[in-house]
Amino acid sequence: MTELSALALVCTLKKSPAPSSSDLIARQVLDELAAHDVKGATLRVVDYDLAPGVEADAGPGDEWPTIRADILAADILVVSTPTWLGHMSSVTQRVLERLDAELSNTDDAGRPVLTGKVATVAVVGNEDGAHKICADLFQALNDIGFSIPAQGCTYWNDQAMGSTDYRDLDETPSAVAAATSTLARNAAYLARLLAEQNYPGE
């Protein structure tokens, strides 16, 4: 069986070691992926200094190249974001902007270098917005070259105008657990297929 790895980019606004619901759901996704022989790691993006821009390397002080190397080394990317005012976090948007550089970075077959990798999304928030965030992230990640598995997202929203955080729940809701399990199963399956036979080149 092909060995696979996953990287979860946790796009909370809270620096480590502050508790984070985005971190919690990302780790739950990685736990489910582990059941399909996928080794996983988390990276809290806000702990790094990411310069604004759309370059792979913005020069001295820019720590995006470190994150980029981890993304390139992984077979599966998990983007985990909180919901703020109905949108993904500003940290998540910064990640997408920096990934834009990969559109012009191609492999020996002329494919964008991220072609053949799988991307999934996890969203938490005590307000609505998860469906739109997933849609926006899926479109952007697919444009860059990632493949999106069937039912490749999991999310939790509090009741309308609520104030509960995901990490404060006594247990994971069954619907969220089921979605996370399906995400992991389908992502591992697709990633293994692509690792064995990538898309055709030019």
Short mmCIF file of C-alpha atoms in Angstrom, two decimals:
data_model
loop_
_atom_site.label_atom_id
_atom_site.label_comp_id
_atom_site.label_asym_id
_atom_site.label_seq_id
_atom_site.Cartn_x
_atom_site.Cartn_y
_atom_site.Cartn_z
CA MET A 1 0.00 0.00 0.00
CA THR A 2 1.29 3.45 -0.94
CA GLU A 3 2.39 5.45 2.10
CA LEU A 4 0.67 8.82 2.37
CA SER A 5 1.11 11.93 4.47
CA ALA A 6 -1.21 14.79 5.37
CA LEU A 7 -0.57 18.34 6.52
CA ALA A 8 -3.24 20.32 8.36
CA LEU A 9 -2.86 24.07 8.09
CA VAL A 10 -4.64 25.48 11.13
CA CYS A 11 -5.70 29.02 10.23
CA THR A 12 -6.90 30.21 13.62
CA LEU A 13 -6.13 33.79 14.65
CA LYS A 14 -4.76 32.49 17.97
CA LYS A 15 -1.05 31.82 18.35
CA SER A 16 0.14 28.68 20.09
CA PRO A 17 -0.46 27.46 22.71
CA ALA A 18 -3.88 29.13 22.95
CA PRO A 19 -6.77 26.64 22.72
CA SER A 20 -8.31 26.60 19.24
CA SER A 21 -11.43 24.97 17.83
CA SER A 22 -9.83 25.03 14.37
CA ASP A 23 -6.90 23.08 15.78
CA LEU A 24 -9.24 20.58 17.44
CA ILE A 25 -11.22 19.76 14.31
CA ALA A 26 -8.00 19.57 12.25
CA ARG A 27 -6.61 17.00 14.66
CA GLN A 28 -9.85 15.04 14.47
CA VAL A 29 -9.47 14.92 10.68
CA LEU A 30 -5.88 13.70 11.04
CA ASP A 31 -6.99 11.03 13.53
CA GLU A 32 -9.50 9.73 10.98
CA LEU A 33 -6.86 9.82 8.22
CA ALA A 34 -4.54 7.79 10.44
CA ALA A 35 -7.13 5.01 10.34
CA HIS A 36 -6.40 4.85 6.59
CA ASP A 37 -2.61 4.68 7.08
CA VAL A 38 -2.03 8.39 6.46
CA LYS A 39 0.58 10.05 8.67
CA GLY A 40 -0.42 13.55 9.68
CA ALA A 41 0.98 16.76 11.15
CA THR A 42 -0.51 20.12 12.06
CA LEU A 43 0.97 23.54 11.48
CA ARG A 44 -0.54 26.66 13.07
CA VAL A 45 -0.02 29.28 10.37
CA VAL A 46 -0.25 32.34 12.62
CA ASP A 47 2.87 31.16 14.46
CA TYR A 48 4.84 32.04 11.32
CA ASP A 49 5.62 35.40 9.75
CA LEU A 50 3.95 35.36 6.33
CA ALA A 51 4.62 38.37 4.14
CA PRO A 52 1.76 39.62 1.97
CA GLY A 53 1.99 38.87 -1.73
CA VAL A 54 1.68 36.10 -4.28
CA GLU A 55 5.32 34.99 -4.46
CA ALA A 56 6.75 31.65 -3.37
CA ASP A 57 9.43 33.56 -1.43
CA ALA A 58 9.02 37.21 -0.46
CA GLY A 59 12.60 37.56 0.77
CA PRO A 60 14.28 38.06 4.16
CA GLY A 61 11.99 37.45 7.11
CA ASP A 62 9.32 35.65 5.11
CA GLU A 63 8.57 32.24 6.61
CA TRP A 64 6.18 31.06 3.90
CA PRO A 65 8.93 28.96 2.22
CA THR A 66 8.99 26.72 5.31
CA ILE A 67 5.23 26.14 5.11
CA ARG A 68 5.40 25.75 1.33
CA ALA A 69 7.98 22.97 1.66
CA ASP A 70 5.69 21.08 4.04
CA ILE A 71 2.75 21.48 1.64
CA LEU A 72 4.80 20.17 -1.28
CA ALA A 73 5.91 17.16 0.77
CA ALA A 74 2.36 16.14 1.75
CA ASP A 75 -0.11 14.10 -0.30
CA ILE A 76 -3.17 15.58 1.43
CA LEU A 77 -3.72 19.15 2.57
CA VAL A 78 -6.28 19.95 5.26
CA VAL A 79 -7.20 23.63 5.55
CA SER A 80 -8.89 24.32 8.87
CA THR A 81 -10.39 27.75 9.45
CA PRO A 82 -12.66 29.54 11.88
CA THR A 83 -15.59 31.60 10.66
CA TRP A 84 -15.47 35.37 11.14
CA LEU A 85 -18.34 37.55 9.93
CA GLY A 86 -19.42 34.69 7.67
CA HIS A 87 -16.01 34.37 5.98
CA MET A 88 -12.80 32.35 6.30
CA SER A 89 -10.13 33.87 8.52
CA SER A 90 -7.68 36.44 7.18
CA VAL A 91 -4.94 33.88 7.83
CA THR A 92 -6.64 31.45 5.46
CA GLN A 93 -6.90 34.14 2.80
CA ARG A 94 -3.18 34.88 3.18
CA VAL A 95 -2.46 31.17 2.60
CA LEU A 96 -4.48 31.20 -0.62
CA GLU A 97 -2.69 34.32 -1.83
CA ARG A 98 0.71 32.75 -1.23
CA LEU A 99 -0.38 29.50 -2.92
CA ASP A 100 -1.25 31.54 -6.01
CA ALA A 101 2.46 31.42 -6.90
CA GLU A 102 2.14 27.70 -7.59
CA LEU A 103 0.00 28.31 -10.68
CA SER A 104 3.17 29.10 -12.63
CA ASN A 105 5.30 26.46 -10.91
CA THR A 106 5.13 23.34 -13.08
CA ASP A 107 6.69 19.89 -12.99
CA ASP A 108 8.60 18.09 -15.75
CA ALA A 109 5.30 17.10 -17.40
CA GLY A 110 4.07 20.69 -17.54
CA ARG A 111 1.50 20.24 -14.76
CA PRO A 112 1.10 22.72 -11.89
CA VAL A 113 3.31 21.27 -9.17
CA LEU A 114 0.36 20.70 -6.82
CA THR A 115 -1.47 18.56 -9.37
CA GLY A 116 -1.90 15.09 -7.95
CA LYS A 117 -2.35 16.30 -4.39
CA VAL A 118 -5.67 16.25 -2.52
CA ALA A 119 -7.18 19.12 -0.53
CA THR A 120 -9.87 19.01 2.14
CA VAL A 121 -11.49 21.65 4.34
CA ALA A 122 -12.61 21.88 7.96
CA VAL A 123 -14.60 24.86 9.27
CA VAL A 124 -15.79 25.83 12.74
CA GLY A 125 -17.70 28.84 14.00
CA ASN A 126 -20.44 30.04 16.26
CA GLU A 127 -22.06 31.75 13.28
CA ASP A 128 -23.21 30.68 9.82
CA GLY A 129 -20.90 30.60 6.82
CA ALA A 130 -19.39 27.11 6.59
CA HIS A 131 -20.93 26.19 3.22
CA LYS A 132 -19.72 29.37 1.57
CA ILE A 133 -16.26 29.04 3.08
CA CYS A 134 -15.97 25.45 1.84
CA ALA A 135 -17.13 26.51 -1.63
CA ASP A 136 -14.64 29.38 -1.80
CA LEU A 137 -11.76 27.24 -0.59
CA PHE A 138 -12.60 24.34 -2.88
CA GLN A 139 -12.66 26.60 -5.94
CA ALA A 140 -9.37 28.30 -5.06
CA LEU A 141 -7.55 25.09 -4.14
CA ASN A 142 -8.80 23.36 -7.28
CA ASP A 143 -7.64 26.28 -9.43
CA ILE A 144 -4.17 25.89 -7.95
CA GLY A 145 -4.09 22.19 -8.86
CA PHE A 146 -5.44 20.28 -5.88
CA SER A 147 -8.07 17.57 -6.36
CA ILE A 148 -11.14 17.71 -4.11
CA PRO A 149 -12.55 14.36 -2.94
CA ALA A 150 -16.26 13.63 -2.77
CA GLN A 151 -17.68 15.10 0.45
CA GLY A 152 -14.26 16.50 1.24
CA CYS A 153 -15.30 18.87 4.02
CA THR A 154 -16.41 18.75 7.61
CA TYR A 155 -17.77 21.62 9.66
CA TRP A 156 -19.58 22.71 12.77
CA ASN A 157 -21.71 25.83 13.27
CA ASP A 158 -23.37 26.86 16.50
CA GLN A 159 -27.05 27.72 16.50
CA ALA A 160 -27.95 31.08 15.00
CA MET A 161 -26.47 33.96 17.00
CA GLY A 162 -24.91 31.49 19.43
CA SER A 163 -21.71 31.85 21.42
CA THR A 164 -20.48 28.29 21.96
CA ASP A 165 -17.07 27.23 20.66
CA TYR A 166 -16.57 23.81 19.10
CA ARG A 167 -13.86 22.95 21.64
CA ASP A 168 -16.35 23.61 24.47
CA LEU A 169 -18.74 20.84 23.41
CA ASP A 170 -18.98 17.82 25.70
CA GLU A 171 -18.72 15.49 22.71
CA THR A 172 -18.41 15.67 18.95
CA PRO A 173 -21.87 15.77 17.33
CA SER A 174 -22.57 12.54 15.45
CA ALA A 175 -23.16 14.38 12.16
CA VAL A 176 -19.77 16.10 12.41
CA ALA A 177 -18.03 12.85 13.31
CA ALA A 178 -19.65 11.13 10.33
CA ALA A 179 -18.65 13.94 7.96
CA THR A 180 -15.06 13.86 9.26
CA SER A 181 -14.89 10.10 8.79
CA THR A 182 -16.21 10.33 5.23
CA LEU A 183 -13.80 13.15 4.40
CA ALA A 184 -10.84 11.05 5.59
CA ARG A 185 -11.93 7.87 3.83
CA ASN A 186 -12.50 9.60 0.48
CA ALA A 187 -9.40 11.78 0.72
CA ALA A 188 -7.14 8.81 1.46
CA TYR A 189 -8.68 6.82 -1.38
CA LEU A 190 -8.25 9.62 -3.93
CA ALA A 191 -4.74 10.50 -2.76
CA ARG A 192 -3.64 6.88 -3.07
CA LEU A 193 -5.02 6.68 -6.62
CA LEU A 194 -3.24 9.88 -7.65
CA ALA A 195 0.02 8.82 -5.99
CA GLU A 196 -0.02 5.67 -8.10
CA GLN A 197 -1.14 7.37 -11.33
CA ASN A 198 -1.09 11.15 -11.63
CA TYR A 199 -3.01 13.18 -14.19
CA PRO A 200 -1.53 13.21 -17.72
CA GLY A 201 0.96 15.93 -18.56
CA GLU A 202 1.16 18.16 -21.60
#
